[in-house]
XYZ file of C-alpha atoms in Angstrom:
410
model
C -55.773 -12.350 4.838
C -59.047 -10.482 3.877
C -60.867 -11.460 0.776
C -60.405 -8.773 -1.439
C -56.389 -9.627 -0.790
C -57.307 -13.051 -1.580
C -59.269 -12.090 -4.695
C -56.624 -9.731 -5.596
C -54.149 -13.046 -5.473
C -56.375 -14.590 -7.867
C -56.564 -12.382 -10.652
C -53.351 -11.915 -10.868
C -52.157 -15.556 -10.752
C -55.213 -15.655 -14.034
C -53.055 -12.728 -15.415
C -49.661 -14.377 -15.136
C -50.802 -17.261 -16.957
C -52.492 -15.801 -19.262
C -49.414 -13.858 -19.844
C -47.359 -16.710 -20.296
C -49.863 -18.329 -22.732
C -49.544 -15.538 -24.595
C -45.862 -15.481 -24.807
C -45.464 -19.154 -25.880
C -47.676 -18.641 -28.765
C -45.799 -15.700 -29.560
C -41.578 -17.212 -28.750
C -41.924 -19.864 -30.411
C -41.946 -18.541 -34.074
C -39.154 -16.448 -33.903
C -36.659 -19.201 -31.488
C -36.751 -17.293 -28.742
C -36.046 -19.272 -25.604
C -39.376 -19.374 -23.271
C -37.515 -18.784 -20.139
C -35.891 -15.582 -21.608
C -39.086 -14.103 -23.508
C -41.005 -14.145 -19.998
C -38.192 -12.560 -18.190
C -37.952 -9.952 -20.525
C -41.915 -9.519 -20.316
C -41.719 -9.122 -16.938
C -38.791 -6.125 -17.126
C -40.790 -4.451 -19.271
C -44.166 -4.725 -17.811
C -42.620 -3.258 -14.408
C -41.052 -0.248 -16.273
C -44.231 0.205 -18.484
C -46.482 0.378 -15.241
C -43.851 2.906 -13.520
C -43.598 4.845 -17.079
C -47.448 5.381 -16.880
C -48.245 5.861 -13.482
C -50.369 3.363 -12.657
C -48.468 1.861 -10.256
C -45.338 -0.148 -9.208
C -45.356 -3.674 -9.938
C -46.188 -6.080 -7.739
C -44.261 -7.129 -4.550
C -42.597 -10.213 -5.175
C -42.587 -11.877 -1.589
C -39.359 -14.025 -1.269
C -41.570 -17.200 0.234
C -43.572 -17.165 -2.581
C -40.882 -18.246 -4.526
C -39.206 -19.956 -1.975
C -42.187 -22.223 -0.190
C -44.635 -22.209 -3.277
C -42.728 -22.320 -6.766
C -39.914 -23.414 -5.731
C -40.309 -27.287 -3.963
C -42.879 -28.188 -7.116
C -40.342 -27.580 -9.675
C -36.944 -29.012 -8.046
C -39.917 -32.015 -7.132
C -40.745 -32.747 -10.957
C -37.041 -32.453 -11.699
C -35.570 -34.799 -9.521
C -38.403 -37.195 -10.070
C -37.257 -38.192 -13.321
C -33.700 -38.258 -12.171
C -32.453 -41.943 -13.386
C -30.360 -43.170 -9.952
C -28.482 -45.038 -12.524
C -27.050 -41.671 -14.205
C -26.919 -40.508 -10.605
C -24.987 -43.248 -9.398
C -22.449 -43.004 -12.648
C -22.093 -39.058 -12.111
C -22.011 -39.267 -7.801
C -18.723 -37.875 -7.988
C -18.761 -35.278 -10.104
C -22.595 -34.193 -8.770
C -20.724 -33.932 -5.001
C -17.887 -31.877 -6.052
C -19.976 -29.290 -8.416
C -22.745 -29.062 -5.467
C -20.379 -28.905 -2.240
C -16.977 -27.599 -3.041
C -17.865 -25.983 -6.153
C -20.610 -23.738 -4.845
C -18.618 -22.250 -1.506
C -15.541 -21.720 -4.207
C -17.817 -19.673 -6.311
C -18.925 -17.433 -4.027
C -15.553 -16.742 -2.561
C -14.135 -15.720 -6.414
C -17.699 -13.651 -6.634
C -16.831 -12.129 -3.391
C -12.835 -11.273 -3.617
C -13.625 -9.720 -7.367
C -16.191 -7.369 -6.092
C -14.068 -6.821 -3.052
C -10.724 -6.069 -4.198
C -12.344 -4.029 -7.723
C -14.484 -2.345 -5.645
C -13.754 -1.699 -2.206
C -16.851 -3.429 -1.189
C -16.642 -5.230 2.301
C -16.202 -8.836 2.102
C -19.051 -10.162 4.267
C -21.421 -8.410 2.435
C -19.179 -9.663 -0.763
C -19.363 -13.149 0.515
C -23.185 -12.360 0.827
C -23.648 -11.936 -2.990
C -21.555 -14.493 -4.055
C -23.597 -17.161 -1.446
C -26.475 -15.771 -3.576
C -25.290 -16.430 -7.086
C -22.840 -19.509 -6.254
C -25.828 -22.181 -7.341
C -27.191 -22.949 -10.203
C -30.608 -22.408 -10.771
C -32.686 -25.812 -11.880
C -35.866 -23.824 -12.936
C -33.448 -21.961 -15.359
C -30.956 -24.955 -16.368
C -34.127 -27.751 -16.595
C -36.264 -25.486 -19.102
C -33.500 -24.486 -20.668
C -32.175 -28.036 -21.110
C -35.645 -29.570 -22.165
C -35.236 -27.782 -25.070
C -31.839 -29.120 -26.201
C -30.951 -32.683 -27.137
C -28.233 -33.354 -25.420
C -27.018 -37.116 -23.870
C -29.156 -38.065 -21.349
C -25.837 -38.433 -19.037
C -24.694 -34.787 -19.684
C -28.241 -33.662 -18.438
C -28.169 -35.944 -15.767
C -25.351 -33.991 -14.626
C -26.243 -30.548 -15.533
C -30.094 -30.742 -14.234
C -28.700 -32.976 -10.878
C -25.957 -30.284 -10.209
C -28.241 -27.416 -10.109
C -31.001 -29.128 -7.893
C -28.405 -29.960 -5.567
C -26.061 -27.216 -5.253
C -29.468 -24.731 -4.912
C -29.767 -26.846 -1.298
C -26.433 -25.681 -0.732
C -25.962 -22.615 -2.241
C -28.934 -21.431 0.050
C -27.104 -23.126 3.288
C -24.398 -21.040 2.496
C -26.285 -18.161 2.069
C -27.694 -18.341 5.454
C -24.507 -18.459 7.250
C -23.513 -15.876 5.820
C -25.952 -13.945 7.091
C -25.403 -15.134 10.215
C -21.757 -14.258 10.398
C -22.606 -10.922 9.333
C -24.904 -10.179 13.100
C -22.526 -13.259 14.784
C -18.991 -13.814 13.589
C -18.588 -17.486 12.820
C -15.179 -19.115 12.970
C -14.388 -21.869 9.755
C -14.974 -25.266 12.167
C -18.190 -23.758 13.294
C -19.651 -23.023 9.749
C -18.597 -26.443 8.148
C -19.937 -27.884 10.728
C -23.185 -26.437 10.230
C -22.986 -27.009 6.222
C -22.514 -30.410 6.438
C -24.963 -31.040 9.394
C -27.749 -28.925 7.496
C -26.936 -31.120 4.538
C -26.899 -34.317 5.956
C -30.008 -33.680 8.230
C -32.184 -32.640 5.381
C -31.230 -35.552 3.430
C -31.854 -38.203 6.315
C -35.498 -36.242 6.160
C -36.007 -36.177 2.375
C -34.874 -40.127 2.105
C -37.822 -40.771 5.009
C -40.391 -38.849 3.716
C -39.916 -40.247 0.246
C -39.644 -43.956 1.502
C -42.865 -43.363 3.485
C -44.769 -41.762 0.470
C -44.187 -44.684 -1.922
C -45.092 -47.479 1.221
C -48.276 -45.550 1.346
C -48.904 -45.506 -2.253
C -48.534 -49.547 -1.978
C -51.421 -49.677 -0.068
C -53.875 -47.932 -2.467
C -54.945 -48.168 -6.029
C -56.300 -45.103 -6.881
C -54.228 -42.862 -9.161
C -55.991 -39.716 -7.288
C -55.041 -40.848 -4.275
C -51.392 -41.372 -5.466
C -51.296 -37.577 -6.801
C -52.234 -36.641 -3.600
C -49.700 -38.468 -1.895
C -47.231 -37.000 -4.112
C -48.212 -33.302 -3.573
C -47.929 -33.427 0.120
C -44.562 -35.197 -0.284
C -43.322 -32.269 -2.498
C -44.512 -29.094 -0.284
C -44.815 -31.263 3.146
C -40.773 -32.309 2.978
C -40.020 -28.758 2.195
C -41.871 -26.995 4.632
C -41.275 -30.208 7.369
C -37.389 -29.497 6.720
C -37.601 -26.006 6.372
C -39.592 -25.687 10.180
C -36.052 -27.664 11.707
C -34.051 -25.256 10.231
C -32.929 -27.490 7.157
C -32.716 -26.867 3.666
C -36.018 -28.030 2.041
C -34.843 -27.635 -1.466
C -32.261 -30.684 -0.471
C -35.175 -33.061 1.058
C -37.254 -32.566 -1.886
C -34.935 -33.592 -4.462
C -34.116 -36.887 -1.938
C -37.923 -37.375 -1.178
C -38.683 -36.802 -5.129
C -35.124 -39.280 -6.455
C -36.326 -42.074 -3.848
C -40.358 -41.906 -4.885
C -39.286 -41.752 -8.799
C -36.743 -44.216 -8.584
C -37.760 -46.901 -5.660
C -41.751 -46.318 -5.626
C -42.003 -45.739 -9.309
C -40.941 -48.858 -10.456
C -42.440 -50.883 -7.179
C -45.072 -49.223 -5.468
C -47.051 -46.914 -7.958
C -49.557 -48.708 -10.060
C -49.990 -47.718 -13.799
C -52.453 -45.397 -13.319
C -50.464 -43.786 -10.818
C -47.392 -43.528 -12.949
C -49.856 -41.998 -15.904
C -51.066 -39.443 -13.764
C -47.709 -38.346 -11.946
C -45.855 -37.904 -15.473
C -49.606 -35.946 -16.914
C -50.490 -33.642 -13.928
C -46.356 -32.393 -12.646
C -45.062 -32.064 -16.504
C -48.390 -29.659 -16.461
C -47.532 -28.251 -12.865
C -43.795 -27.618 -13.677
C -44.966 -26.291 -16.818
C -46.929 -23.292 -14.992
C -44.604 -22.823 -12.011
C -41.485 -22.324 -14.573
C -44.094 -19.687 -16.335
C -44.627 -17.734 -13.399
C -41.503 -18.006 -11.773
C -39.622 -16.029 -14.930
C -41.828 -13.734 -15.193
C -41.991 -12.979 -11.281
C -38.333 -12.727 -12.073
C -38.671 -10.151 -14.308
C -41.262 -7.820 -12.453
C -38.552 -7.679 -9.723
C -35.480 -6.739 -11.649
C -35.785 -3.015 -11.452
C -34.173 -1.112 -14.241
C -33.451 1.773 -11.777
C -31.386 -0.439 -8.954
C -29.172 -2.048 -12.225
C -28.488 1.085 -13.788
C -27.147 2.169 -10.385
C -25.285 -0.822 -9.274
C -24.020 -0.908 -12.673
C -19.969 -0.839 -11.812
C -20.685 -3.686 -9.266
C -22.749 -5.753 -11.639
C -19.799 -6.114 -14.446
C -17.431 -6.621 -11.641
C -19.905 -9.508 -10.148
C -20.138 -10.867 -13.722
C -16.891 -11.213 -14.047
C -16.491 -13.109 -10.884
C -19.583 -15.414 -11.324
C -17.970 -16.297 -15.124
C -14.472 -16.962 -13.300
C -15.550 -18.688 -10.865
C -17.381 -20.696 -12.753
C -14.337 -21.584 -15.440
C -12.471 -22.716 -12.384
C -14.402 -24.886 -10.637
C -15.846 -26.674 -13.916
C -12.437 -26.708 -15.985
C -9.864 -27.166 -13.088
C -11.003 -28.517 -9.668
C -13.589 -30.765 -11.728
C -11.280 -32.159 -14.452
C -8.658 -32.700 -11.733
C -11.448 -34.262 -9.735
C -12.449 -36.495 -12.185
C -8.503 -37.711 -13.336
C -6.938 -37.857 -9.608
C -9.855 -38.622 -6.761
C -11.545 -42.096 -6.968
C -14.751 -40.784 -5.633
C -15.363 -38.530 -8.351
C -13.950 -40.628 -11.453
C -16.350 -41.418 -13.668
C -15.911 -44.545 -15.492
C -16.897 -43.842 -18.383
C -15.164 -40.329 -18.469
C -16.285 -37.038 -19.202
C -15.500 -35.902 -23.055
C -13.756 -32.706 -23.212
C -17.254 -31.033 -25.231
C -19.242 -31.431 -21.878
C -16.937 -29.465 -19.356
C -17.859 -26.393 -21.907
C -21.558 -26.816 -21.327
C -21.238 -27.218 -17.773
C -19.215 -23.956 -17.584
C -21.677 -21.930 -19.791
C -24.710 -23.891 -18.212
C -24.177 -21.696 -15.062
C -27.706 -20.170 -15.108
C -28.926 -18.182 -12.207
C -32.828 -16.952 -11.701
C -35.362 -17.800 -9.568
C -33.634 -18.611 -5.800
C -30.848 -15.812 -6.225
C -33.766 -13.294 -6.688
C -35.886 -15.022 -3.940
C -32.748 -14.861 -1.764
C -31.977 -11.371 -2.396
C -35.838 -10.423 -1.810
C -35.537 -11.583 1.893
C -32.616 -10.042 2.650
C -33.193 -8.432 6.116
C -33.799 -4.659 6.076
C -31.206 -4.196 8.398
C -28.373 -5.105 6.512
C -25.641 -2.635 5.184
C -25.932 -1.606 1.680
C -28.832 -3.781 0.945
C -30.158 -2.067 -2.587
C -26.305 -2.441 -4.200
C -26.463 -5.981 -3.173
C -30.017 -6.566 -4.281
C -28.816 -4.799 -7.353
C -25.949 -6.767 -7.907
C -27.304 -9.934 -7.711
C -30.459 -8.895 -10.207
C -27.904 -8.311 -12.778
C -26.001 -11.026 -12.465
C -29.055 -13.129 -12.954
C -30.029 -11.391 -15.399
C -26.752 -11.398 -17.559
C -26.842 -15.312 -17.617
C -30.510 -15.506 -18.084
C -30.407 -13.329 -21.307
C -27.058 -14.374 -22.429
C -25.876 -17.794 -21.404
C -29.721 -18.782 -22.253
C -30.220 -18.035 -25.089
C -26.951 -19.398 -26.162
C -26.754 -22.475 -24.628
C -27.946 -24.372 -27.388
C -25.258 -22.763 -30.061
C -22.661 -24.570 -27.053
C -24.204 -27.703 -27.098
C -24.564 -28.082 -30.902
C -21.333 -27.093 -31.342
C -19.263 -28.572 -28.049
C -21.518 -31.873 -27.874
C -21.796 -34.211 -30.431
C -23.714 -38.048 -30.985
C -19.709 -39.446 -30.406
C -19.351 -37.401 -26.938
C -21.650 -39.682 -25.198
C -19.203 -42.117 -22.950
C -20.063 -45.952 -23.364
């Protein structure tokens, strides 16, 4: 990379957040959510740059998102994940993230199949892409809402696990698509990719907090933590494994186990201070990155597939949160809950459903050799785009009216 590249990086990494400085002062009058008002800066500052002819917008590179925004924000997440919610909400966490995504993409894919004719690997393909929930979109969206700190626990832990395997399934579908795969084969390389990357994330983050035990400088503790984040991910990601799983493991184990034991004061000070700050800008430039590569053009023309994909998504969605969870949570002993799950919080989870960030990324690196890949780019971007700018901004009118001081079990 040359330096004017370089320099050309850095002025417009200045410009993004100046950008989204400008649009927090500016949201926050008028209750518009953050996450929303940046997405819909970023729309229109690609059409205003085609309007005028100075240009397209910028390229959004998919490992950007992927290896750069992506492992600091799922890290700051899961850090403040308390194992003791976790624990409580194991079950329900393992059948939104495991079952629930690969049953979301298969309603995602027979809706735009059977409406539309389209063929059902490359179906599958979009519904692999839109079957997680995003945690950049569901945390900031959350962070704004006061909601029991149980609920969240399972909203914000269901989206940074079922991203892990929402992407796992993403890549075997791709692979199926130049290799045909038979079922064994592919749940056998689901569950090894899963358990693999956790094995990594739960040794990386037991070795980061042993070597924060044996200093006591709060610098040197940040440090520590960094390299955890981005060295799991791109360690994992190198074997073939899904980083975005071994960072939330490495990040739950350091935030839970070296938090309380290995981390002095300091330490702790600067982790919260310096990643609130980090996530802070990531989630800025992430939705409006998001924005700049929604193209009006490719939704306009994918239109027929994108209410058809909506549909799916919103389906999908009701079915695994109101039926196979509810029935879940009543009839399997692994995923009861205790303390049960009031009837107000199975409407958040179902409206929660936020896509962004890693179903654009995903869609981005979409080889250029695959059939029909603008409709399915297309798809997907609206998709994202319907529950960005209406599930978001109406998440909160849910929870205040769904979700109430008495719905909190105990």
């Amino acid at each position: 990379m040359d330096g004017p590249t370089i320099l050309g990086a850095i002025r417009l990494f200045v410009a993004l957040l100046g950008v989204a400085a400008i649009v927090a002062i500016v949201a926050r009058p008028i209750r518009l959510p953050y996450s929303v008002a940046l997405v819909l800066v970023g729309l229109l500052a690609g059409v205003g740059a085609t309007l005028v002819g100075v240009g397209q917008p910028p390229q959004i590179a998919p490992e950007i998102v992927l290896a750069v925004l992506l492992p600091g924000l799922v890290f700051e997440a899961a850090y403040r994940l308390e194992l003791g919610h976790l624990r409580r909400s194991a079950g329900s966490l393992a059948v939104l993230a495991v079952p629930g995504v690969a049953i979301s993409a298969t309603i995602v894919a027979l809706f735009l199949h059977l409406a539309t004719g389209l063929r059902f690997d490359l179906a599958f393909i979009v519904g692999a892409m839109v079957s997680a929930t995003d945690p950049v979109a569901v945390v900031s969206t959350f962070k704004r809402l006061r909601i029991p700190p149980a609920l969240a626990t399972v909203v914000e832990g269901e989206s940074l696990l079922n991203d892990g395997t929402g992407l796992v399934i993403f890549a075997i579908a791709l692979q199926a698509l130049a290799h045909p795969v038979g079922p064994a084969d592919a749940l056998f390389s689901f569950v090894a990719t899963i358990a693999i990357s956790a094995v990594i994330g739960l040794g990386t983050g037991f070795l980061a907090a042993r070597l924060m035990s044996l200093v006591d400088d709060h610098l040197i503790e940040l440090t520590i933590s960094v390299v955890l984040a981005y060295g799991t991910y791109l360690l994992t990601d190198a074997l073939h494994g899904s980083g975005i799983i071994a960072t939330v493991v490495a990040a739950v184990v350091l935030g839970n186990y070296g938090r309380p034991r290995t981390i002095s004061e300091p330490g702790i000070d600067a982790l919260d201070t310096v990643w609130e700050f980090l996530a802070y800008l990531l989630t800025a430039i992430v939705f409006l990155l998001v924005g700049l590569a929604i193209t009006p053009t490719r939704l306009f023309d994918s239109a027929v597939w994108i209410g058809w994909g909506v549909a799916g998504a919103l389906v999908g969605r009701a079915i695994v949160v109101y039926l196979m969870l509810r029935l879940a949570v009543r009839w399997l002993p692994l995923a009861r809950d205790p303390a049960g799950l009031p009837s107000g919080w199975y409407h958040v989870l179902f409206w929660s459903g936020l896509r962004g960030a890693v179903a654009v990324a995903a869609a981005l690196a979409l080889p250029v050799d695959v059939p029909q890949r603008d409709l399915l780019q297309g798809v997907t971007f609206g998709i994202v785009l319907f529950t960005l700018l209406v599930q978001g901004p109406t998440a909160g009118l849910v929870v205040r009216r769904t979700v109430s001081g008495t719905d909190a079990p105990g």
